[in-house]
Coordinates of C-alpha atoms in Angstrom, one line a residue:
M276 CA 179.8 126.3 147.7
H277 CA 177.4 129.0 146.5
P278 CA 175.3 128.1 143.3
L279 CA 176.5 131.2 141.5
K280 CA 180.2 130.3 142.4
K281 CA 179.5 126.9 141.1
L282 CA 178.1 128.4 137.9
L283 CA 181.2 130.6 137.3
H284 CA 183.5 128.0 138.1
Y285 CA 181.8 125.8 135.6
A286 CA 181.8 128.5 133.0
K287 CA 185.4 129.2 132.9
A288 CA 185.4 129.1 129.0
Y289 CA 183.0 132.1 129.0
R290 CA 184.8 134.3 131.1
R291 CA 185.6 136.8 128.4
D292 CA 182.1 136.8 127.4
F293 CA 181.0 137.7 131.0
R294 CA 183.4 140.5 131.2
L295 CA 182.2 142.1 127.9
A296 CA 178.7 141.6 128.8
T297 CA 179.3 143.3 132.2
L298 CA 181.3 146.1 130.4
Y299 CA 178.3 146.6 128.0
S300 CA 176.0 146.7 131.0
I301 CA 178.1 149.4 132.8
L302 CA 178.5 151.6 129.7
N303 CA 174.6 151.4 128.9
K304 CA 174.1 152.6 132.3
F305 CA 176.7 155.3 132.2
F306 CA 175.1 157.0 129.0
D307 CA 171.4 155.9 130.5
V308 CA 172.2 158.4 133.5
L309 CA 173.6 161.3 131.4
P310 CA 170.3 162.7 130.0
E311 CA 169.2 163.7 133.4
V312 CA 172.4 165.6 133.9
L313 CA 171.7 167.4 130.5
I314 CA 168.3 168.3 131.7
G315 CA 169.8 170.0 134.8
V316 CA 172.4 171.8 132.5
A317 CA 169.6 172.9 130.1
V318 CA 167.8 174.4 133.0
D319 CA 170.7 176.0 134.2
I320 CA 171.5 177.7 130.6
V321 CA 167.8 178.8 130.3
V322 CA 167.7 180.4 133.8
N323 CA 171.2 181.8 133.9
G324 CA 172.1 182.4 130.3
D325 CA 175.7 183.4 129.7
K326 CA 176.4 183.0 133.4
S327 CA 175.5 179.5 133.6
F328 CA 177.9 176.7 135.0
L329 CA 178.5 175.5 131.5
A330 CA 179.5 178.7 130.1
K331 CA 181.6 179.7 133.0
K332 CA 183.4 176.6 134.0
V333 CA 183.6 174.5 130.6
L334 CA 182.8 176.4 127.2
G335 CA 184.2 179.8 128.4
N336 CA 187.6 179.0 127.2
F337 CA 186.2 178.1 123.8
G338 CA 184.1 181.3 123.6
I339 CA 180.9 179.4 123.6
T340 CA 178.9 181.8 125.9
D341 CA 175.9 182.5 123.7
T342 CA 172.9 180.7 125.2
W343 CA 171.5 179.5 122.0
H344 CA 174.8 178.0 121.0
Q345 CA 175.1 176.3 124.3
L346 CA 171.7 174.8 123.7
I347 CA 172.7 173.6 120.3
L348 CA 175.8 171.9 121.8
L349 CA 173.5 170.2 124.3
G350 CA 171.3 169.0 121.5
V351 CA 174.5 167.4 119.8
L352 CA 175.5 165.8 123.1
N353 CA 172.0 164.5 123.8
V354 CA 172.2 162.6 120.3
I355 CA 175.5 161.1 121.1
I356 CA 174.3 160.0 124.5
W357 CA 171.2 158.6 123.3
G358 CA 173.1 156.9 120.6
G359 CA 175.7 155.4 122.8
E360 CA 172.9 154.2 125.2
S361 CA 171.1 152.6 122.3
W362 CA 174.1 150.9 121.0
F363 CA 175.3 149.5 124.3
E364 CA 171.8 148.4 125.1
Y365 CA 171.8 146.3 121.8
L366 CA 175.5 145.0 122.6
L367 CA 174.6 143.9 126.1
S368 CA 171.3 142.3 124.9
I369 CA 173.2 140.2 122.3
K370 CA 175.9 139.3 124.6
W371 CA 174.0 138.3 127.7
R372 CA 171.4 136.5 125.6
K373 CA 174.0 134.5 123.6
L374 CA 175.8 133.8 126.9
A375 CA 172.6 132.4 128.3
Q376 CA 171.8 130.4 125.3
N377 CA 175.6 128.9 125.1
L378 CA 175.6 128.1 128.8
Q379 CA 172.3 126.5 129.0
H380 CA 173.2 124.4 125.9
D381 CA 176.6 123.3 127.5
L382 CA 175.2 122.6 130.7
R383 CA 172.2 120.6 129.4
L384 CA 174.5 118.6 127.2
D385 CA 177.4 118.1 129.8
T386 CA 174.7 117.1 132.5
Y387 CA 173.0 114.6 130.3
E388 CA 176.3 113.1 129.1
H389 CA 177.4 112.8 132.8
V390 CA 174.0 111.2 133.7
Q391 CA 174.6 108.7 130.9
K392 CA 177.8 107.7 132.6
L393 CA 176.4 107.2 136.1
E394 CA 175.9 103.6 137.1
M395 CA 172.5 101.8 137.1
A396 CA 172.3 101.7 140.8
Y397 CA 172.0 105.6 140.9
F398 CA 168.8 105.4 138.7
E399 CA 167.1 103.0 141.3
N400 CA 166.8 105.9 143.7
Q401 CA 165.8 108.4 141.2
R402 CA 162.6 109.1 139.1
T403 CA 163.0 109.9 135.4
G404 CA 160.5 112.8 135.6
N405 CA 162.6 114.7 138.4
L406 CA 165.8 114.1 136.2
M407 CA 163.9 115.4 133.1
S408 CA 162.9 118.5 135.3
I409 CA 166.6 119.2 136.0
L410 CA 167.7 118.7 132.5
N411 CA 164.9 120.9 131.1
E412 CA 163.0 123.2 133.6
D413 CA 166.0 124.0 135.9
I414 CA 168.5 124.8 133.3
N415 CA 165.9 127.0 131.3
Q416 CA 165.4 128.9 134.7
M417 CA 169.2 129.5 134.7
E418 CA 168.8 130.8 131.1
R419 CA 166.1 133.2 132.0
F420 CA 168.2 134.7 134.9
L421 CA 171.1 135.3 132.6
N422 CA 169.0 136.7 129.9
G423 CA 167.8 139.7 131.8
G424 CA 168.5 139.3 135.6
A425 CA 172.1 139.5 135.6
N426 CA 172.0 142.8 133.7
Q427 CA 169.6 144.3 136.0
I428 CA 171.7 143.5 139.1
I429 CA 174.7 145.1 137.4
Q430 CA 173.0 148.2 136.4
V431 CA 171.4 148.7 139.8
V432 CA 174.8 148.6 141.4
C433 CA 176.2 151.1 138.6
S434 CA 173.5 153.4 138.7
S435 CA 173.8 153.6 142.6
I436 CA 177.4 154.3 142.3
M437 CA 177.1 156.9 139.3
V438 CA 174.1 158.7 140.8
S439 CA 175.8 158.8 144.2
A440 CA 179.0 160.2 142.7
V441 CA 176.8 163.0 141.1
F442 CA 175.0 163.8 144.3
F443 CA 178.0 164.3 146.3
A444 CA 179.6 166.3 143.6
L445 CA 176.8 168.8 143.7
Q446 CA 175.3 168.7 147.2
P447 CA 176.9 166.3 149.8
S448 CA 174.6 167.1 152.6
L449 CA 171.4 166.4 150.3
A450 CA 173.3 163.4 149.0
I451 CA 173.5 161.8 152.5
V452 CA 169.9 162.5 153.2
S453 CA 168.6 161.2 150.0
L454 CA 170.8 158.1 149.8
L455 CA 169.9 157.0 153.3
P456 CA 167.2 154.5 152.1
V457 CA 169.6 152.8 149.7
P458 CA 171.3 150.6 152.4
A459 CA 167.9 149.8 154.0
I460 CA 166.6 148.8 150.6
L461 CA 169.7 146.5 149.8
I462 CA 169.6 145.0 153.6
G463 CA 165.9 144.4 153.0
A464 CA 166.3 142.7 149.6
F465 CA 169.1 140.4 151.0
W466 CA 166.8 139.7 154.0
F467 CA 164.0 138.4 151.7
Q468 CA 166.3 136.6 149.6
R469 CA 167.6 134.6 152.5
R470 CA 164.1 133.6 153.3
L471 CA 163.4 133.0 149.7
E472 CA 166.3 130.4 149.3
P473 CA 164.6 127.4 151.1
R474 CA 161.2 128.1 149.5
Y475 CA 162.4 128.0 146.0
A476 CA 164.4 124.9 146.6
E477 CA 161.2 123.4 147.8
V478 CA 159.3 124.6 144.7
R479 CA 161.9 123.0 142.5
E480 CA 161.6 119.8 144.2
A481 CA 157.9 119.9 143.9
A482 CA 158.2 120.7 140.2
G483 CA 160.3 117.7 139.9
D484 CA 157.6 115.6 141.6
V485 CA 155.0 116.8 139.2
S486 CA 157.2 116.0 136.3
A487 CA 158.0 112.5 137.6
R488 CA 154.3 111.7 138.0
L489 CA 153.3 113.0 134.5
N490 CA 156.2 111.2 132.9
N491 CA 155.3 107.9 134.8
N492 CA 151.5 108.1 133.8
L493 CA 152.3 109.0 130.1
L494 CA 154.6 105.9 129.7
G495 CA 151.9 103.8 131.4
L496 CA 148.7 105.1 129.7
A497 CA 147.7 101.8 128.2
T498 CA 147.6 100.3 131.7
I499 CA 145.9 103.2 133.2
K500 CA 143.1 102.9 130.3
A501 CA 142.9 99.1 130.7
F502 CA 142.3 99.3 134.4
A503 CA 140.0 102.5 134.0
T504 CA 142.0 104.4 136.7
E505 CA 142.1 107.6 134.8
A506 CA 140.2 109.5 137.6
F507 CA 142.6 107.8 140.3
E508 CA 145.8 108.9 138.3
A509 CA 144.3 112.3 137.8
K510 CA 143.9 112.5 141.7
H511 CA 147.5 111.7 141.9
I512 CA 148.4 114.4 139.6
A513 CA 146.2 116.9 141.3
E514 CA 147.9 116.0 144.7
A515 CA 151.4 116.7 143.0
S516 CA 150.3 119.8 141.3
N517 CA 148.5 121.1 144.5
A518 CA 151.8 120.3 146.3
Y519 CA 153.7 122.6 143.7
K520 CA 151.1 125.2 144.0
A521 CA 151.4 125.2 147.7
A522 CA 155.2 125.6 147.5
N523 CA 154.9 128.3 145.1
G524 CA 152.3 130.0 147.3
R525 CA 154.7 130.0 150.3
A526 CA 157.5 131.6 148.0
I527 CA 155.0 134.0 146.6
G528 CA 154.0 135.3 150.1
V529 CA 157.6 136.1 150.7
S530 CA 158.6 137.6 147.2
S531 CA 155.4 139.8 147.1
A532 CA 156.2 141.7 150.1
I533 CA 159.6 143.0 148.8
T534 CA 158.2 145.6 146.3
P535 CA 155.9 147.4 148.9
V536 CA 158.7 147.6 151.3
I537 CA 161.3 148.9 148.8
R538 CA 158.5 151.5 147.5
M539 CA 158.1 152.9 151.0
A540 CA 162.0 153.4 151.3
I541 CA 162.2 154.9 147.8
L542 CA 159.2 157.3 148.9
A543 CA 161.2 158.5 151.9
G544 CA 164.3 159.1 149.7
F545 CA 162.5 160.9 147.1
T546 CA 160.4 163.0 149.4
A547 CA 163.9 164.0 151.2
T548 CA 165.4 165.3 147.9
L549 CA 162.2 167.0 146.8
V550 CA 161.7 168.9 150.2
Y551 CA 165.1 169.3 151.4
G552 CA 166.7 170.1 148.0
G553 CA 164.0 172.7 147.4
W554 CA 164.8 174.3 150.8
L555 CA 168.5 174.6 149.8
V556 CA 167.4 176.4 146.5
L557 CA 165.1 178.8 148.3
H558 CA 168.0 179.7 150.5
G559 CA 170.6 180.1 147.7
E560 CA 172.7 177.1 148.7
L561 CA 171.8 174.9 145.6
A562 CA 171.4 176.1 142.0
V563 CA 168.0 175.5 140.3
G564 CA 169.7 173.4 137.5
A565 CA 171.5 171.3 140.0
Y566 CA 168.2 170.9 142.0
S567 CA 166.6 169.7 138.6
V568 CA 169.4 167.1 138.1
L569 CA 169.2 165.8 141.7
V570 CA 165.3 165.4 141.4
F571 CA 165.6 163.6 138.4
L572 CA 168.6 161.4 139.4
T573 CA 166.7 160.6 142.6
Q574 CA 164.1 159.1 140.5
R575 CA 166.8 157.3 138.2
L576 CA 168.5 156.1 141.3
L577 CA 165.7 154.7 143.5
W578 CA 163.0 153.8 141.1
P579 CA 164.9 150.9 139.4
L580 CA 165.3 149.6 142.8
T581 CA 161.8 148.5 142.7
G582 CA 162.9 146.0 140.1
L583 CA 165.0 144.3 143.0
A584 CA 161.9 142.3 143.8
E585 CA 161.6 140.8 140.6
V586 CA 165.4 140.4 140.3
A587 CA 165.5 138.7 143.8
D588 CA 162.8 136.3 142.9
M589 CA 164.3 135.4 139.5
Y590 CA 167.8 135.3 141.2
Q591 CA 166.5 132.8 143.9
R592 CA 164.6 130.8 141.5
S593 CA 167.8 130.4 139.4
M594 CA 170.1 129.7 142.2
S595 CA 167.8 126.8 143.2
A596 CA 167.8 125.5 139.9
I597 CA 171.5 125.9 139.3
D598 CA 172.1 124.1 142.6
R599 CA 170.1 121.1 141.5
A600 CA 171.8 120.9 138.0
M601 CA 175.2 121.5 139.3
G602 CA 174.4 118.6 142.2
L603 CA 173.6 116.3 139.2
L604 CA 176.6 117.3 137.1
N605 CA 178.9 116.8 140.2
T606 CA 177.3 113.3 141.0
K607 CA 180.2 110.8 141.3
I608 CA 180.8 108.5 138.6
N609 CA 181.4 105.1 140.4
I610 CA 182.1 103.0 137.4
P611 CA 185.0 104.7 135.4
Y612 CA 185.0 104.7 131.7
E613 CA 188.7 104.9 131.4
G614 CA 191.0 101.6 131.1
R615 CA 193.0 99.4 128.9
H616 CA 191.6 99.4 125.3
L617 CA 190.4 96.6 123.5
A618 CA 191.4 96.5 119.9
A619 CA 188.3 96.2 117.4
G620 CA 188.0 92.6 116.4
S621 CA 190.5 91.2 118.8
V622 CA 188.0 89.9 121.4
K623 CA 187.5 86.1 121.2
G624 CA 184.9 85.9 123.7
E625 CA 186.1 83.5 126.5
L626 CA 184.4 84.4 129.8
S627 CA 185.2 83.6 133.4
F628 CA 183.2 84.5 136.6
E629 CA 185.5 84.0 139.5
H630 CA 183.9 83.8 143.0
V631 CA 181.5 86.7 142.0
G632 CA 179.1 88.1 144.5
F633 CA 176.6 90.8 144.5
A634 CA 174.0 92.5 146.5
Y635 CA 171.3 95.3 145.8
G636 CA 171.5 97.2 149.0
D637 CA 171.2 94.9 151.8
S638 CA 169.7 92.0 149.6
P639 CA 172.3 89.2 148.5
T640 CA 171.6 88.4 145.0
L641 CA 174.7 86.3 143.8
H642 CA 176.7 84.2 145.9
D643 CA 180.1 82.8 145.0
I644 CA 179.4 82.3 141.3
Q645 CA 182.1 80.3 139.4
I646 CA 181.7 79.5 135.6
N647 CA 184.1 79.4 132.7
I648 CA 182.5 79.9 129.3
P649 CA 184.7 79.0 126.3
A650 CA 184.7 81.3 123.4
G651 CA 182.2 80.5 120.7
K652 CA 180.1 78.3 122.9
T653 CA 176.3 78.8 123.8
V654 CA 175.5 79.1 127.5
A655 CA 172.1 79.2 129.0
F656 CA 171.0 80.4 132.5
V657 CA 167.5 79.4 133.6
G658 CA 165.7 79.5 137.0
S659 CA 162.8 81.3 138.8
T660 CA 162.3 85.3 138.8
G661 CA 164.9 86.6 141.3
S662 CA 167.4 84.0 141.0
G663 CA 170.0 86.3 139.9
K664 CA 170.2 85.4 136.0
S665 CA 169.9 88.9 134.6
T666 CA 172.2 90.4 137.5
L667 CA 175.0 88.1 135.9
V668 CA 174.6 89.9 132.5
K669 CA 174.4 93.2 134.0
L670 CA 177.7 92.8 135.8
L671 CA 179.2 91.7 132.6
L672 CA 178.0 94.8 131.0
R673 CA 179.3 96.7 134.0
F674 CA 175.8 98.2 134.7
Y675 CA 177.0 97.3 138.2
S676 CA 180.3 96.4 139.6
A677 CA 180.8 93.0 141.2
Q678 CA 181.4 93.5 144.9
K679 CA 183.2 90.2 145.4
G680 CA 185.4 88.3 142.8
R681 CA 186.0 89.4 139.3
I682 CA 184.9 88.7 135.9
L683 CA 187.3 88.2 133.1
I684 CA 186.9 88.4 129.3
D685 CA 189.9 86.5 127.4
G686 CA 191.8 86.4 130.6
Q687 CA 191.3 90.2 131.3
A688 CA 189.4 91.7 134.3
I689 CA 186.6 93.7 133.0
D690 CA 187.0 96.4 135.5
E691 CA 190.3 97.2 134.0
L692 CA 189.0 97.7 130.6
N693 CA 187.8 100.7 128.6
L694 CA 184.2 100.6 129.3
Q695 CA 183.2 101.6 125.7
D696 CA 185.4 99.0 124.2
L697 CA 183.9 96.3 126.4
R698 CA 180.3 97.2 125.6
R699 CA 181.2 97.3 121.9
A700 CA 182.3 93.9 122.1
I701 CA 179.0 92.8 123.4
G702 CA 175.5 92.6 121.7
Y703 CA 172.8 92.8 124.0
V704 CA 168.9 92.0 123.3
A705 CA 166.6 92.6 126.3
Q706 CA 163.1 91.5 126.9
D707 CA 161.9 95.1 126.4
S708 CA 164.5 96.4 124.0
F709 CA 164.7 100.3 123.6
L710 CA 163.9 101.6 120.3
T711 CA 164.2 105.3 119.1
D712 CA 161.6 107.4 117.4
G713 CA 163.3 107.0 114.0
T714 CA 163.1 104.9 110.9
I715 CA 163.4 101.1 110.7
A716 CA 167.0 101.6 109.2
E717 CA 168.1 104.0 111.8
N718 CA 167.0 101.6 114.7
I719 CA 168.6 98.6 113.2
A720 CA 171.9 100.8 112.5
Y721 CA 171.7 102.2 116.1
G722 CA 175.2 102.9 117.2
L723 CA 176.5 102.2 113.8
S724 CA 176.2 105.4 111.8
N725 CA 178.5 104.1 109.0
A726 CA 176.5 100.9 108.4
S727 CA 175.5 100.5 104.6
E728 CA 172.0 99.9 103.3
E729 CA 173.1 96.5 102.4
A730 CA 174.4 95.5 105.7
I731 CA 171.3 96.8 107.3
A732 CA 169.0 94.8 104.9
A733 CA 171.1 91.6 105.6
A734 CA 170.8 92.0 109.3
A735 CA 167.0 92.4 108.8
Q736 CA 167.1 89.2 106.6
A737 CA 169.1 87.4 109.2
A738 CA 166.6 88.1 112.1
E739 CA 163.6 87.2 109.8
A740 CA 162.4 90.9 109.9
S741 CA 162.5 91.6 106.1
E742 CA 158.9 90.2 105.7
F743 CA 156.9 92.7 107.7
I744 CA 159.4 95.6 107.0
Q745 CA 158.7 95.2 103.3
K746 CA 155.0 95.5 104.1
L747 CA 155.3 98.8 105.9
P748 CA 154.5 102.0 103.8
L749 CA 158.1 103.3 103.4
G750 CA 159.9 100.2 104.0
F751 CA 163.1 100.6 106.0
A752 CA 162.4 104.4 105.8
T753 CA 159.3 103.9 107.9
R754 CA 159.2 105.9 111.3
I755 CA 158.2 103.6 114.1
G756 CA 157.1 106.1 116.7
E757 CA 158.3 106.7 120.3
R758 CA 159.7 103.5 121.7
G759 CA 158.6 101.7 118.6
Q760 CA 154.9 101.9 119.7
K761 CA 153.8 101.4 115.9
L762 CA 155.0 98.0 115.9
S763 CA 154.1 94.8 117.6
G764 CA 156.0 93.3 120.4
G765 CA 157.4 90.5 118.2
Q766 CA 158.4 93.1 115.4
R767 CA 160.1 95.1 118.1
Q768 CA 162.1 92.1 119.1
R769 CA 163.1 91.3 115.6
L770 CA 164.4 94.7 115.1
A771 CA 166.5 94.5 118.3
L772 CA 168.0 91.1 117.1
A773 CA 168.8 92.6 113.8
R774 CA 170.5 95.6 115.5
A775 CA 172.6 93.1 117.6
I776 CA 173.4 90.9 114.4
L777 CA 174.4 94.1 112.5
K778 CA 176.9 94.9 115.5
D779 CA 178.5 91.6 114.9
P780 CA 179.7 91.3 118.4
A781 CA 182.1 88.8 119.9
I782 CA 179.7 88.0 122.6
L783 CA 175.9 88.1 122.3
I784 CA 173.5 88.3 125.3
L785 CA 169.8 87.6 125.1
D786 CA 167.9 88.3 128.2
E787 CA 164.5 87.0 128.1
A788 CA 164.4 88.1 124.3
T789 CA 161.7 85.6 123.5
S790 CA 159.6 85.6 126.8
A791 CA 156.9 88.1 125.5
V792 CA 156.5 87.2 122.0
D793 CA 154.1 84.7 120.3
N794 CA 155.1 81.1 119.3
E795 CA 155.5 82.1 115.6
T796 CA 157.8 84.9 116.4
E797 CA 159.7 82.9 119.0
A798 CA 160.2 80.2 116.4
A799 CA 161.5 82.8 113.8
I800 CA 163.8 84.4 116.5
Q801 CA 165.1 81.0 117.4
R802 CA 166.0 80.1 113.8
S803 CA 167.8 83.3 113.6
L804 CA 169.7 82.6 116.9
D805 CA 170.7 79.0 115.7
I806 CA 172.6 80.9 112.6
V807 CA 174.0 83.9 114.5
S808 CA 175.3 82.0 117.4
R809 CA 177.5 79.8 115.6
N810 CA 181.2 80.5 116.4
R811 CA 180.1 83.3 118.7
T812 CA 180.0 83.2 122.5
T813 CA 176.2 83.4 123.3
I814 CA 174.6 83.9 126.6
V815 CA 171.0 83.0 126.8
I816 CA 168.6 83.8 129.8
A817 CA 165.3 82.3 129.5
H818 CA 162.4 80.9 131.6
R819 CA 161.0 78.7 128.7
L820 CA 163.4 75.7 128.7
S821 CA 162.6 74.9 125.2
T822 CA 164.3 77.8 123.9
V823 CA 167.7 76.6 125.3
R824 CA 167.6 72.8 125.0
Q825 CA 170.3 73.0 122.4
A826 CA 172.8 75.2 124.4
D827 CA 176.2 73.7 125.0
A828 CA 175.8 74.2 128.7
I829 CA 172.8 75.2 130.8
H830 CA 173.1 76.5 134.4
L831 CA 170.2 76.3 136.8
M832 CA 170.0 79.2 139.3
E833 CA 168.3 79.4 142.6
A834 CA 168.5 82.2 145.2
G835 CA 171.7 83.7 143.6
S836 CA 173.5 80.2 143.4
I837 CA 174.2 77.7 140.7
M838 CA 172.4 74.6 141.7
E839 CA 172.9 72.5 138.6
S840 CA 175.1 72.6 135.3
G841 CA 175.3 70.5 132.2
T842 CA 173.7 69.7 128.9
H843 CA 169.8 69.6 128.5
D844 CA 170.1 65.6 128.4
E845 CA 172.6 65.6 131.2
L846 CA 170.4 67.6 133.4
L847 CA 167.3 65.5 132.6
A848 CA 169.3 62.4 133.4
L849 CA 170.1 64.1 136.9
N850 CA 166.4 64.2 137.6
G851 CA 166.8 67.1 139.7
S852 CA 165.3 70.6 139.9
Y853 CA 165.9 71.2 136.1
A854 CA 164.1 67.9 135.0
A855 CA 161.2 68.8 137.5
L856 CA 160.9 72.3 135.7
W857 CA 161.1 70.6 132.3
R858 CA 158.3 68.3 133.2
L859 CA 156.1 71.1 134.5
Q860 CA 156.7 73.3 131.4
T861 CA 156.1 70.4 129.0
G862 CA 153.3 68.8 130.8
E863 CA 154.9 65.4 131.3
R864 CA 154.1 63.4 134.3
Q865 CA 155.9 60.6 136.0
S866 CA 154.2 57.4 136.1
L867 CA 152.7 56.6 139.4
A868 CA 153.2 52.9 140.7
I869 CA 149.8 51.3 141.5

């Protein structure tokens, strides 16, 4: 489907606004063309007096044959026409701009909301900067086209029709000669437009690449500085920018040729009107007033066609941008949000993994996982990096869908449940928790807009975050910067834990939540966990075995399979892989027989 059709189909709610904006553009052009007609009539009155076309054919029945009275009437009509043109200019400007603003606002929000619903697998093959480019630059490009380009296209079409009608009414033979360049101009414009289409698609992709690289580097600025690779990364940005510049250059090479070609066609049409029309006047086949009208109207008809170059350029840029935005908006959601509702507070937290299998692409990650986690118990998963620990909780949160088997919560398959209800029943604390550029209180109450100040403070106390919060300049009202950059790693983790505590979920997931903090912070978080995990199903993923030794059950994973299960003491007594890992981490050594 053509991008413009996609946009019109999307903008069904604004069809009335489109119609009104189009009507205002047409009426504005109607009044805009009339002054040239009045000039011709004025010339006819001055030259022919009471024998003018106006006096004989129109005003004679009203007794207005005096030349001065006719000119006064023309002056009144001129004021009305200019007033009408100005009024509809105002209306079309307001209507098109409001329509552009409303559409870009709706499209950006709808696209962003759609992106949020896409499964995590989608983002593995996407760059954040490219998505930012679509959500921002591409949608802005559409707005710019609707602000002015759409009106220009409508008015060029209308002026062509209106002026052509006057031409044929006054002198059909001259109309044919003068209008011959118009089809050539339109065909040429479409010819150029077709060649611009792939070039501007390339430009938008290159713009997305620049945005992706910039976004990636700004997020990793600390690493770039630490490794003194500023020049290296600047070279990467230069390469992306050069590719964008080259793509634009190829598009500009084509778009710049449109205006000269159109000007030559306009020259032919205007010269034909000027010379052939003058010849008809000299031979008495065309009145002087009519000749004046046609000369002025030729300019009015043909000269705006030079704007086709700019319009075609803007149009094609917009169509490429709209195509990318609509492509993103129409991306299939593979993990549906709808399903059977879970009543708030009804979740007990019993979990079952039944023969669960999963692979990222062609790389198997989980093999036939079978676990039952009773409600209110604390279960830990340990193992080397890549063993599949985090993938298990991602399946539970339905960031991905299990490809084999199923996961149950309180005996209900999670893929049959309402996705939002499922996630509201789960508290998730990751190794690198997301914090917003808001206040301490706003971050703790993230997702809980109705949380009271007392509840927020109690959650902070439970997470042992109150001490450092009280030392901040504005306490809970202190803004923490983008991604919490004004806080230390340990402080960010305590806020993330406070957020999970305030949520009071039936199931709490801690995914390497203490792996990147100091010993003091780890001890503080561990004390908090000992309290908040009571009578709550808690899943802990950890590398440090010391953080999970008190768990009700520990599962050691290797290569996507569960190799050993039991309590800490039972696994040590088993003297297998877990015991070896414990000895490695604690520095214990087996006695060697001498």
